[in-house]
PDB file of C-alpha atoms in Angstrom:
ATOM      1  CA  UNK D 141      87.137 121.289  95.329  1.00  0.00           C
ATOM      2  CA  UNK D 142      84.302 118.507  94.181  1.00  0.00           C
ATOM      3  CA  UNK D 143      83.768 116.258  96.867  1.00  0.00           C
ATOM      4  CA  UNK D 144      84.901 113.024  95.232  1.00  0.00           C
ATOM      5  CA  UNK D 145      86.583 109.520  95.726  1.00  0.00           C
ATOM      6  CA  UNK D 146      89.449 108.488  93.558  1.00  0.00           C
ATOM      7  CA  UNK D 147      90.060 104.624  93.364  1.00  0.00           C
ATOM      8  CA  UNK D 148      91.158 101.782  91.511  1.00  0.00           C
ATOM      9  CA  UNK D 149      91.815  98.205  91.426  1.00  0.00           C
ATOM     10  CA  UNK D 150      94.119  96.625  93.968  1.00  0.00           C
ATOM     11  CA  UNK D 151      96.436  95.111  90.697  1.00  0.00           C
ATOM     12  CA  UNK D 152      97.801  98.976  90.932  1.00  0.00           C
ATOM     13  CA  UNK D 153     100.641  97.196  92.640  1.00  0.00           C
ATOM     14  CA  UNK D 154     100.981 100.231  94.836  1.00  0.00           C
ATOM     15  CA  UNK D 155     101.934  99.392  98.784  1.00  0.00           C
ATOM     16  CA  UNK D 156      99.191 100.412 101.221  1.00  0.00           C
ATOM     17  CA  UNK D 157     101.501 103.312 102.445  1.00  0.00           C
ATOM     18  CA  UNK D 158     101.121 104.602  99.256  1.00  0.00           C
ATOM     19  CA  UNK D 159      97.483 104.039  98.948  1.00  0.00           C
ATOM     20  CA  UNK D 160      96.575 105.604 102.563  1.00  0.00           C
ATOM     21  CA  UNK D 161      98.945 108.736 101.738  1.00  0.00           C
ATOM     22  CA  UNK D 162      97.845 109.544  98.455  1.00  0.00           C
ATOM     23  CA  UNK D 163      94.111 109.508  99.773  1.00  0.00           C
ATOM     24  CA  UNK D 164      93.362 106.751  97.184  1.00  0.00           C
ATOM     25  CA  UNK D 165      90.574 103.600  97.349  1.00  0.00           C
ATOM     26  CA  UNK D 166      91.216 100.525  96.004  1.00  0.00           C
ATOM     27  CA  UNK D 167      89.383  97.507  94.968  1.00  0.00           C
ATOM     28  CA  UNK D 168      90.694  94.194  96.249  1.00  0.00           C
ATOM     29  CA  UNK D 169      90.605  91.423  93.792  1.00  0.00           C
ATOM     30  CA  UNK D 170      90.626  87.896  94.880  1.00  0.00           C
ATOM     31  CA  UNK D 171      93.103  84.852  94.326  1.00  0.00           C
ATOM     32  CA  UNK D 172      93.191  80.988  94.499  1.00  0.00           C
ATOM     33  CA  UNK D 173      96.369  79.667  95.840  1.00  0.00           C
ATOM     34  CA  UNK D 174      95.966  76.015  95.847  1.00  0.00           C
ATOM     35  CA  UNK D 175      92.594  75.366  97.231  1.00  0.00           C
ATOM     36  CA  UNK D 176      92.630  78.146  99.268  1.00  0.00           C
ATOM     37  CA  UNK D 177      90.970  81.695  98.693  1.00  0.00           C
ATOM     38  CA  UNK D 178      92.742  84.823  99.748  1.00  0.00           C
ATOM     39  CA  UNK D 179      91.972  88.272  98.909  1.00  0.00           C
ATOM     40  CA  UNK D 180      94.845  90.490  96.721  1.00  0.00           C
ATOM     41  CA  UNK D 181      94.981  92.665  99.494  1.00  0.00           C
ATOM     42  CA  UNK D 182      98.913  94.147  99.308  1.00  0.00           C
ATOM     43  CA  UNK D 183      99.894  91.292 101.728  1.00  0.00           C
ATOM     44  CA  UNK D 184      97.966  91.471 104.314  1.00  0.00           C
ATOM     45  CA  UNK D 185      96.375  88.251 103.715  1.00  0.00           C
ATOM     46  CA  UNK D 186      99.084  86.231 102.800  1.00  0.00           C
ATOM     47  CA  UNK D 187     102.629  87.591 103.088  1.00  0.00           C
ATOM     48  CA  UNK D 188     104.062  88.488  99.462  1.00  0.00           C
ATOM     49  CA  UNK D 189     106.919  86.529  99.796  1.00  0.00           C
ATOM     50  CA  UNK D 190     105.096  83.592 101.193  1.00  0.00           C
ATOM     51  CA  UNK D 191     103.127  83.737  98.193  1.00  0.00           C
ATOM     52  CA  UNK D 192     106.116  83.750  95.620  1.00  0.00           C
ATOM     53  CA  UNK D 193     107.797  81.074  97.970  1.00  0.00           C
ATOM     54  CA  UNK D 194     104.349  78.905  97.325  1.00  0.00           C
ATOM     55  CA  UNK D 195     104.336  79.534  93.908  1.00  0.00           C
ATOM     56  CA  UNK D 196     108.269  78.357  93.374  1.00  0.00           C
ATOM     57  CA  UNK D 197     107.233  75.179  95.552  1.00  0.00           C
ATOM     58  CA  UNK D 198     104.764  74.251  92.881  1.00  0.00           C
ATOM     59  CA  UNK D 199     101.524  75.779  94.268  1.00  0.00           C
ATOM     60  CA  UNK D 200      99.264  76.674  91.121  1.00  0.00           C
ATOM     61  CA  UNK D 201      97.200  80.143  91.228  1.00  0.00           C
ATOM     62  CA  UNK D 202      93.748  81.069  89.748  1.00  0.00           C
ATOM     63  CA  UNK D 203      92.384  84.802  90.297  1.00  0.00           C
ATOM     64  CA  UNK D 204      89.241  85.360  90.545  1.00  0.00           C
ATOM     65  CA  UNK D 205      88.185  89.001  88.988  1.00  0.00           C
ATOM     66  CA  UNK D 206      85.413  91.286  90.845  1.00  0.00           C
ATOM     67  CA  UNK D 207      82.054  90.550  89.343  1.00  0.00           C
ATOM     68  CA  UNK D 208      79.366  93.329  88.790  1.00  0.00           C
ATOM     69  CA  UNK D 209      78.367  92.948  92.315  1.00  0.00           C
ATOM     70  CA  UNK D 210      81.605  93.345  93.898  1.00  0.00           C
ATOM     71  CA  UNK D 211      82.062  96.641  92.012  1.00  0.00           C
ATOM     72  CA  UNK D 212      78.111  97.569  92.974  1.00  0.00           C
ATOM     73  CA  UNK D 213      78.440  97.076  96.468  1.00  0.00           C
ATOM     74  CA  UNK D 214      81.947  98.858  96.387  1.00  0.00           C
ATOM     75  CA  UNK D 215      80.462 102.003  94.726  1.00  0.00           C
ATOM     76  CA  UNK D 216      77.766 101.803  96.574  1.00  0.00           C
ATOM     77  CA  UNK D 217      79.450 102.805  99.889  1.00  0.00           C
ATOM     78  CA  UNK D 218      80.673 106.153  98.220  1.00  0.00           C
ATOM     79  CA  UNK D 219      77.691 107.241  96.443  1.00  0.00           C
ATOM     80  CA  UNK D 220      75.525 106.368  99.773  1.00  0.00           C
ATOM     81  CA  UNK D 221      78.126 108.636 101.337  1.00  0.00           C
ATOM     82  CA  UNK D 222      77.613 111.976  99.289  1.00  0.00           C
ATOM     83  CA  UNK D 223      80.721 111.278  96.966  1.00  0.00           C
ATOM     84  CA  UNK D 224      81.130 111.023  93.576  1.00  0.00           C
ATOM     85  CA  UNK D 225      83.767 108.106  92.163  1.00  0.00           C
ATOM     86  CA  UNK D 226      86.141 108.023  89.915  1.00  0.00           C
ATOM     87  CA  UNK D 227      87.633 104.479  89.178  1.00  0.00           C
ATOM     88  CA  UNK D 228      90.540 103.199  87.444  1.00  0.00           C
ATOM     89  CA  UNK D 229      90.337  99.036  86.684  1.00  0.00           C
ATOM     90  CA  UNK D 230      93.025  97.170  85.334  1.00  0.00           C
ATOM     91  CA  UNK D 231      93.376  97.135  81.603  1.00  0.00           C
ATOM     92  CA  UNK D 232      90.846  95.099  79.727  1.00  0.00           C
ATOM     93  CA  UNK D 233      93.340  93.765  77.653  1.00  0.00           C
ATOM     94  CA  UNK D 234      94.330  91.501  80.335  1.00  0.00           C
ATOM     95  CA  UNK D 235      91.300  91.397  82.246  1.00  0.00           C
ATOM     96  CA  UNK D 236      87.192  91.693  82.436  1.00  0.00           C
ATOM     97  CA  UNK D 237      86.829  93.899  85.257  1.00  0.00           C
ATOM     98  CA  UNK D 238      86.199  97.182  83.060  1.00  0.00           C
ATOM     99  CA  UNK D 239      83.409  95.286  81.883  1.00  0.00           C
ATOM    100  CA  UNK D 240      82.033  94.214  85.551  1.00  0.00           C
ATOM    101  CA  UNK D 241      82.758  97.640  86.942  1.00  0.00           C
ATOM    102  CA  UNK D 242      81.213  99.200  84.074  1.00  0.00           C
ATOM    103  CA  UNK D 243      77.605  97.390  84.220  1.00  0.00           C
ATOM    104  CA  UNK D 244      77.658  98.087  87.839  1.00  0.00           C
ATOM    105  CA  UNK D 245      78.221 102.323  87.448  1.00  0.00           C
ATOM    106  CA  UNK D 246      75.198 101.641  84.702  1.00  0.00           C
ATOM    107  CA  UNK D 247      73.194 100.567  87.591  1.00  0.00           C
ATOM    108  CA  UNK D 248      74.256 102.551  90.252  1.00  0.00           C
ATOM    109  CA  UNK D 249      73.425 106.028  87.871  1.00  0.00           C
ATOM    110  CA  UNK D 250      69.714 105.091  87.986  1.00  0.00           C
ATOM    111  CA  UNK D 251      69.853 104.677  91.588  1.00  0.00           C
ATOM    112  CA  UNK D 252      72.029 107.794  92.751  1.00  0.00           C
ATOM    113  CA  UNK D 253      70.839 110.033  89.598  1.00  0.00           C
ATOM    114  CA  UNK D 254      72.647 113.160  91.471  1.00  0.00           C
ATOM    115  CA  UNK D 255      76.140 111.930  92.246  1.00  0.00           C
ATOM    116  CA  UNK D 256      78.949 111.218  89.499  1.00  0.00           C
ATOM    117  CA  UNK D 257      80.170 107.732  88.766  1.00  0.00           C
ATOM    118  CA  UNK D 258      82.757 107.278  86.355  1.00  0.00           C
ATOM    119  CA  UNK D 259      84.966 103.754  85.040  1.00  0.00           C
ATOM    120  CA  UNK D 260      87.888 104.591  83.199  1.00  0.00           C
ATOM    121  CA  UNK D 261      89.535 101.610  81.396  1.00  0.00           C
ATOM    122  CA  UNK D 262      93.265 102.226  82.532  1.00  0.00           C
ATOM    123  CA  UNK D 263      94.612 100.154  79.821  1.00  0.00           C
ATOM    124  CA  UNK D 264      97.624  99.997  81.735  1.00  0.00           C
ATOM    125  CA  UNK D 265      98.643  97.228  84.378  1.00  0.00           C
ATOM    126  CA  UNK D 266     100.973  96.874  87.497  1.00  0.00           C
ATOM    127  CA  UNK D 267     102.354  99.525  89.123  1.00  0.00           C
ATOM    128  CA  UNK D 268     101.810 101.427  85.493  1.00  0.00           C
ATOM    129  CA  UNK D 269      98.259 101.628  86.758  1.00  0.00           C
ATOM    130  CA  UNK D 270      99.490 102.924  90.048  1.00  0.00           C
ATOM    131  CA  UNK D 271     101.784 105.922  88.211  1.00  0.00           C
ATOM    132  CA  UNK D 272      98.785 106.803  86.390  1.00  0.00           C
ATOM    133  CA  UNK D 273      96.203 106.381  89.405  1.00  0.00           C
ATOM    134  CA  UNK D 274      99.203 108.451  91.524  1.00  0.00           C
ATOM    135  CA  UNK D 275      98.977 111.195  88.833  1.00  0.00           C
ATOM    136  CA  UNK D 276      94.969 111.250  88.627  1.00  0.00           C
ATOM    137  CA  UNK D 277      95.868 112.206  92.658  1.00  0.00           C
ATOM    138  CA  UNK D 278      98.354 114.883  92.080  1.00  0.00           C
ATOM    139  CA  UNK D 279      95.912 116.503  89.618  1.00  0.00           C
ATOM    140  CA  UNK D 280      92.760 116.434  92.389  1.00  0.00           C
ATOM    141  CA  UNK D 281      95.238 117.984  95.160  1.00  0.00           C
ATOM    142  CA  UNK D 282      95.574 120.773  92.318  1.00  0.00           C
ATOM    143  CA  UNK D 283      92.328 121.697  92.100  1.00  0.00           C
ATOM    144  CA  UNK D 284      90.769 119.592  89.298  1.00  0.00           C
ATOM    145  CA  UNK D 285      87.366 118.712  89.428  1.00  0.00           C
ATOM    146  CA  UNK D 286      86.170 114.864  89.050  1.00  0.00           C
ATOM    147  CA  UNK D 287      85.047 115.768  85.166  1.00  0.00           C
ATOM    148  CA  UNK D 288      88.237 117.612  84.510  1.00  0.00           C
ATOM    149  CA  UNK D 289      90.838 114.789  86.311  1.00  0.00           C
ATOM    150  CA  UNK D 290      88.535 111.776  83.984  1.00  0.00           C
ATOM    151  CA  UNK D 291      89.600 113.703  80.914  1.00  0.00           C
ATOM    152  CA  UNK D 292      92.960 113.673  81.670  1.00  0.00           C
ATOM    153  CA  UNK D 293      93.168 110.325  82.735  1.00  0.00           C
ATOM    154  CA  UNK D 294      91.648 109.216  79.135  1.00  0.00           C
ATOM    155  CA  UNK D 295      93.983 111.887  77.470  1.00  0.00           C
ATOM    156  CA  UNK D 296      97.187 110.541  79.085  1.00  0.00           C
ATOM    157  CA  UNK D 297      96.667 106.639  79.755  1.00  0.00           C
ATOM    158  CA  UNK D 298      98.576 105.906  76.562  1.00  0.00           C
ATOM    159  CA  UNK D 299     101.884 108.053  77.960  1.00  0.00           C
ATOM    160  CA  UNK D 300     102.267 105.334  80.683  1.00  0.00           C
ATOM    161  CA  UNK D 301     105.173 103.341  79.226  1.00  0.00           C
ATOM    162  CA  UNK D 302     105.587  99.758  80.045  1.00  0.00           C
ATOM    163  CA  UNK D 303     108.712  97.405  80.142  1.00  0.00           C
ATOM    164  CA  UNK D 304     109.432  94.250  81.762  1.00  0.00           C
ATOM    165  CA  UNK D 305     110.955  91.121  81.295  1.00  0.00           C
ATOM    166  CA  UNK D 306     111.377  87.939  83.253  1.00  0.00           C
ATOM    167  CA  UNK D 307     114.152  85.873  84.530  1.00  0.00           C
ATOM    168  CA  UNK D 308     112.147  82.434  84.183  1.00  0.00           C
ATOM    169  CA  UNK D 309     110.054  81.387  81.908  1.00  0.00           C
ATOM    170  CA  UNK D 310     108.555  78.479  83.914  1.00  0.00           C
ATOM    171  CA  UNK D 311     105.386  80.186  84.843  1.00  0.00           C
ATOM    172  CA  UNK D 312     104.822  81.627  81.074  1.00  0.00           C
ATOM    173  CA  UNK D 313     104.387  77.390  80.131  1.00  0.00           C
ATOM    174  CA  UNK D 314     102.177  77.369  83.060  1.00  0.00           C
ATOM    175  CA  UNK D 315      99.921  79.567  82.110  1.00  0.00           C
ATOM    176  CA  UNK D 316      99.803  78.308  78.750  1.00  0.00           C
ATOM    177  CA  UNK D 317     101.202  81.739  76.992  1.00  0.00           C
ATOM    178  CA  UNK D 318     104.338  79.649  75.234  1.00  0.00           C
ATOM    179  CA  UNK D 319     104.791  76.620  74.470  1.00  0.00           C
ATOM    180  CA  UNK D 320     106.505  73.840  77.141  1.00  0.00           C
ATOM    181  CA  UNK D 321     108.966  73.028  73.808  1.00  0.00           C
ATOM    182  CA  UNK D 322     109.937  76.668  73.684  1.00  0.00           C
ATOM    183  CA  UNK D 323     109.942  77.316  77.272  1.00  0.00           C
ATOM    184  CA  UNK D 324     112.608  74.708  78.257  1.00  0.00           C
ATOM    185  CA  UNK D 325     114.624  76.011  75.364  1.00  0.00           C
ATOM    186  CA  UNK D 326     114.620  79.138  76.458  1.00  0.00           C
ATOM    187  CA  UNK D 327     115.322  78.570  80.054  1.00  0.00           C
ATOM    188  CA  UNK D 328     118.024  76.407  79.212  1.00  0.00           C
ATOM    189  CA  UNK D 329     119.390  79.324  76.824  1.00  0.00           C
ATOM    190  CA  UNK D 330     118.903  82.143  79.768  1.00  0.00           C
ATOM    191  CA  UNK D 331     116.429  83.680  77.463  1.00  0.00           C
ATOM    192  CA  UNK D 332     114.871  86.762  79.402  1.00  0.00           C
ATOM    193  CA  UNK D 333     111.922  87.919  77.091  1.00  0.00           C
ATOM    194  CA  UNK D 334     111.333  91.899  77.336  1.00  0.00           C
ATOM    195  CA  UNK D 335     107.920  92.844  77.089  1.00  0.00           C
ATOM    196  CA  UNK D 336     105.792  95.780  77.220  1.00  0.00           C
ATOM    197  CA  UNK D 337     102.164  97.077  77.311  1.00  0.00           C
ATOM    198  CA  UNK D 338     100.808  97.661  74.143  1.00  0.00           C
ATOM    199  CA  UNK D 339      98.276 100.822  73.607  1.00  0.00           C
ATOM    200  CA  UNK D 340      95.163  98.248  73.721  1.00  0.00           C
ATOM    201  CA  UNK D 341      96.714  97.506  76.849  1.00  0.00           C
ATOM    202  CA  UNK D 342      97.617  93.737  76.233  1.00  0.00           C
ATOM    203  CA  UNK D 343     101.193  92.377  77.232  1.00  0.00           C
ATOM    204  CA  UNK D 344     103.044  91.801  74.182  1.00  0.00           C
ATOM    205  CA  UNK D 345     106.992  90.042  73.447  1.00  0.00           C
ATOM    206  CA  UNK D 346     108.990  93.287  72.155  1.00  0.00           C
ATOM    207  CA  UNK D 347     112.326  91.030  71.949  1.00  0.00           C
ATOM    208  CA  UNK D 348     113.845  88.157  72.775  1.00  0.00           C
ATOM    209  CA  UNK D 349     117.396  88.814  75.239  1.00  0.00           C
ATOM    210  CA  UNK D 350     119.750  86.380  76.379  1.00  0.00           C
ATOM    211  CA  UNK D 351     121.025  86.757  80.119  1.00  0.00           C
ATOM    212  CA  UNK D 352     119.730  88.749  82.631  1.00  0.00           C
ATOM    213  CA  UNK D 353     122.462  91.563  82.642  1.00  0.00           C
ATOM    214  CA  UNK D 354     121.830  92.125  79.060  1.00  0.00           C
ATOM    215  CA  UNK D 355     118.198  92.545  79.616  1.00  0.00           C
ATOM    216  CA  UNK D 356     118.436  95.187  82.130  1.00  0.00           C
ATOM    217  CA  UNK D 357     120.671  97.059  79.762  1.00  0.00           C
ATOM    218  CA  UNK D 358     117.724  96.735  76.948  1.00  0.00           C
ATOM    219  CA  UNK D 359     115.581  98.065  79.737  1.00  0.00           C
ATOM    220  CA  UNK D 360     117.391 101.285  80.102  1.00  0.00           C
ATOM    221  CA  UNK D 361     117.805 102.108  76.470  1.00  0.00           C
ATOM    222  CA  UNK D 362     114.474 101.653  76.139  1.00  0.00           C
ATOM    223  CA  UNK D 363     113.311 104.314  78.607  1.00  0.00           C
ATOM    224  CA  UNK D 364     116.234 106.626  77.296  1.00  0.00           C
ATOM    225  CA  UNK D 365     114.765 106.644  73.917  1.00  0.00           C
ATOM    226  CA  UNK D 366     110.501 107.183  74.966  1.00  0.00           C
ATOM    227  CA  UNK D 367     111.048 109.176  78.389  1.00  0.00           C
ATOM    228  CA  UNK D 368     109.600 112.320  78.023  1.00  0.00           C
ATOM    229  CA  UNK D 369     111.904 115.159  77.827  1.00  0.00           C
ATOM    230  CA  UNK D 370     114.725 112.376  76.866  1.00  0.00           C
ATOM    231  CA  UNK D 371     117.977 112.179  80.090  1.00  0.00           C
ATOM    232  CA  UNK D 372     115.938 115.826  81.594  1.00  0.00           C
ATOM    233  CA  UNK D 373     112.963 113.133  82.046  1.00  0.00           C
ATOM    234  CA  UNK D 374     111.918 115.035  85.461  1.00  0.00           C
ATOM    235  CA  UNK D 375     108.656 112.617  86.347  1.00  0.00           C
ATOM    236  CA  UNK D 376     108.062 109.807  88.592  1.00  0.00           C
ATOM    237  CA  UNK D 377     109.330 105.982  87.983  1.00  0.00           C
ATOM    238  CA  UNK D 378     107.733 103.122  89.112  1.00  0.00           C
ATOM    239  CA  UNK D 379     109.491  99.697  89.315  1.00  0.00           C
ATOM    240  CA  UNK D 380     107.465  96.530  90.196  1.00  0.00           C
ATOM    241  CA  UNK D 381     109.345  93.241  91.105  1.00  0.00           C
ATOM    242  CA  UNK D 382     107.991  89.636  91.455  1.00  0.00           C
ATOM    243  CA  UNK D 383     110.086  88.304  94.376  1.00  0.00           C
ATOM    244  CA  UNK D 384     113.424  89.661  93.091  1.00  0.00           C
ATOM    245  CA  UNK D 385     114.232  92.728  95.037  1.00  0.00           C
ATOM    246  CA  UNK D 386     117.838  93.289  94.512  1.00  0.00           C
ATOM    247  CA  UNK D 387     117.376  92.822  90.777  1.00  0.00           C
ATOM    248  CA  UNK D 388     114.722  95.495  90.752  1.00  0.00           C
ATOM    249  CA  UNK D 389     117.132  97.412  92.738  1.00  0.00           C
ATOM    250  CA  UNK D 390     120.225  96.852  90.616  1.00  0.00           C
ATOM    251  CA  UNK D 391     117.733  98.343  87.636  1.00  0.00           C
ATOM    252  CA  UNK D 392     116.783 101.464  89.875  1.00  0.00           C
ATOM    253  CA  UNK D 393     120.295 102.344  90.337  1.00  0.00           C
ATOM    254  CA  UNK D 394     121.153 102.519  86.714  1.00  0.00           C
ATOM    255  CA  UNK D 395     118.006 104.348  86.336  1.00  0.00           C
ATOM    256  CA  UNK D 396     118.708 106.872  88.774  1.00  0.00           C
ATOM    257  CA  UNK D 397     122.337 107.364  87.349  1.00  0.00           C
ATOM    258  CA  UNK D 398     120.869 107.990  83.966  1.00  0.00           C
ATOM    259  CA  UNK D 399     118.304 110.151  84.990  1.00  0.00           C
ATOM    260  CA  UNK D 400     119.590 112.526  87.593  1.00  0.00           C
ATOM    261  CA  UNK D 401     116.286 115.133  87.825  1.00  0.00           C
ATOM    262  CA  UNK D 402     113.785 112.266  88.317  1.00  0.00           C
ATOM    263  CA  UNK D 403     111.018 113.356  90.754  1.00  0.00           C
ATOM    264  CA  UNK D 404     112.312 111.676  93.698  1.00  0.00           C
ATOM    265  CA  UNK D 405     113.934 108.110  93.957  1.00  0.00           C
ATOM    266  CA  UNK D 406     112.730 105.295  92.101  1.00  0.00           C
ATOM    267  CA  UNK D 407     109.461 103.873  94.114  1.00  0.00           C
ATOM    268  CA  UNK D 408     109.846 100.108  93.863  1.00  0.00           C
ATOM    269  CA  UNK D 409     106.830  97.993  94.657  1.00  0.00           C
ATOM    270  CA  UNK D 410     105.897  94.273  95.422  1.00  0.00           C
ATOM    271  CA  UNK D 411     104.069  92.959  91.852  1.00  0.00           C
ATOM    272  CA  UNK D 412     100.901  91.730  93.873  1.00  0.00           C
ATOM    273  CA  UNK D 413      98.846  88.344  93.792  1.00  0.00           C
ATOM    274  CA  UNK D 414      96.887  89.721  91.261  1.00  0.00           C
ATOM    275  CA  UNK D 415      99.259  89.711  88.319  1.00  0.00           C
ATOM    276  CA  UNK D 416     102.076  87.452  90.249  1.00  0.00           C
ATOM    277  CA  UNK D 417      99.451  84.508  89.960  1.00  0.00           C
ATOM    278  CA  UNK D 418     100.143  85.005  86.236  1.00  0.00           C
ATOM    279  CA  UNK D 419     103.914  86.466  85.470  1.00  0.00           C
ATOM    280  CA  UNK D 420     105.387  84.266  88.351  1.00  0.00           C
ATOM    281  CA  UNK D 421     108.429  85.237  90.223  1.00  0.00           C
ATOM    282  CA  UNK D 422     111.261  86.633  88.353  1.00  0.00           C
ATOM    283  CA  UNK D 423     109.790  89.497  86.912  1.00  0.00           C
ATOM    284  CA  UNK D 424     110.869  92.903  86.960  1.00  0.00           C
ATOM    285  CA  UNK D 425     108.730  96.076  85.706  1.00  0.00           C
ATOM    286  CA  UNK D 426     109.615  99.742  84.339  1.00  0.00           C
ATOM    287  CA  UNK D 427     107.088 102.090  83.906  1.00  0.00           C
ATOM    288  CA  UNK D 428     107.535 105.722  83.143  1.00  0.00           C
ATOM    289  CA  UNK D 429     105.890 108.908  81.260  1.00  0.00           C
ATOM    290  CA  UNK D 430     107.122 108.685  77.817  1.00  0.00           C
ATOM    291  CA  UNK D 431     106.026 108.255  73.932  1.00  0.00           C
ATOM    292  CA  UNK D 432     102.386 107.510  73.808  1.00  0.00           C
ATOM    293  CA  UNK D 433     101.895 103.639  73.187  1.00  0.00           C
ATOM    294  CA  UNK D 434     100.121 103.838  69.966  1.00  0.00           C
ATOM    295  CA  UNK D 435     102.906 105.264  68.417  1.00  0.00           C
ATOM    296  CA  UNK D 436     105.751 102.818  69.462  1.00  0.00           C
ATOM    297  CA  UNK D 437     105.040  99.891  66.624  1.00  0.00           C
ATOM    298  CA  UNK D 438     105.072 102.737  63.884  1.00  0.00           C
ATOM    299  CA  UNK D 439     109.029 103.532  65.339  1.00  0.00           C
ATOM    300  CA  UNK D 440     111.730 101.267  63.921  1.00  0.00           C
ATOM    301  CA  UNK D 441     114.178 103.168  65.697  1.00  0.00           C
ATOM    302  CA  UNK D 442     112.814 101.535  69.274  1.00  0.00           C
TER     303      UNK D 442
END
């Protein structure tokens, strides 16, 4: 087997269990919590559930995305090492670290001409990055080479479905991505917006759902409609919650009743600093293998 590192960025929203036992590296972004700088480092920095209290309290958030250095020096330490790299970042719909890690492996070629460096733009986000960085594992421990598991991960990045939706919509007017008018409204209304991932890997408002129970529902159809292989859907699914466990949980359990051959339970994760500075608390994610993202806007029957 090729001697190589898979990694990717910490906004995998994977716990560090997960990270350690999967034999995968990660690259900590950083985040501004008031004045204060802390690194997105699955909690170990600042407790995740201080950080969502802070953020209900009226703290604001800024991150702060690795710059080509960050991702130089990171590399660096592998390739100085005898490995080759393989890197997932987070989507650059959402983000500019592609770009950053990107001029960094440009550099780092020239220097380490005989190793293998390779930035793959997940176009995927959350924990959705995680199923597909978890997957990029399961095909190493099979034997793949680092050329062989890239390909796939370019040739299957699009099969990682996203759905989410949020109980609040207070941190969406913070960030500026709807309007305060429309906001209130729809806070007021118990409007619980589900979105997904699109295939350029930007977050985009699939429908608009009153109540939270109803949403849920919507959730579920969804999935039973794109999972691969339809209620036989034997894969892995990923949930991702921002401070609201036992509504991620509620979700699980109607996903596991629906899909009794998944691969295991449903793994449910802590949405990290990283995209919790931005989707606030409230938020529950789905991700799963199913219908490949550039397809799903041609479908009227989603």
């Amino acid at each position: 087997m090729d001697d190589y590192i898979i990694s990717c960025c910490s906004a995998a929203d994977l716990s560090k269990v997960h990270f350690e036992e999967r034999n995968i590296r990660y690259m900590a972004f950083k985040f501004k919590l008031d004045k204060d700088i802390y690194s997105d480092d699955l909690g170990e920095s600042i407790d995740i559930d201080e950080f969502y209290k802070r953020m209900i309290a009226g703290a604001t958030t800024q991150t702060i995305h690795p710059k080509e250095e960050d991702y130089y020096d990171y590399f660096r330490t592998f390739l100085a090492e005898g490995k080759d790299v393989l890197h997932l970042t987070l989507s650059s719909g959402i983000s500019e670290a592609y770009g950053a890690a990107v001029a960094a492996q440009n550099r780092l070629k020239e220097e380490f001409p005989e190793r293998k460096i390779y930035v793959v733009d997940s176009l995927a986000a959350s924990s959705g990055m995680g199923l597909l960085v978890d997957a990029a594992a399961d095909k190493r421990d099979e034997g793949l080479g680092i050329d062989e598991v890239r390909d796939w991960v370019v040739n299957n990045r699009l099969s990682v479905n996203h759905w989410f939706f949020s109980t609040t919509l207070t941190y969406y007017i913070r960030g500026g991505r709807i309007s305060k008018t429309a906001g209130t409204m729809g806070n007021i209304f118990k409007i619980c917006p589900l979105m997904m991932v699109n295939d350029e890997g930007k977050l985009m408002i699939w429908e608009v759902v009153r109540i939270k129970r109803k949403v849920m529902k919507e959730t579920l159809k969804k999935m039973e409609k794109l999972v691969r292989n339809g209620l036989d859907y034997n894969g892995k699914c990923y949930i991702s919650n921002a401070g609201c466990y036992e509504d991620a949980r509620a979700l699980a359990d109607m996903i596991e009743k629906s899909f009794p051959k998944l691969n295991g339970k449903v793994e449910i994760f802590n949405i990290g600093t990283t995209i919790g500075s931005h989707s606030g608390p409230g938020t529950v994610a789905v991700f799963f293998w199913g219908e490949d993202r550039g397809k799903l806007l041609l479908n009227s029957d989603i």
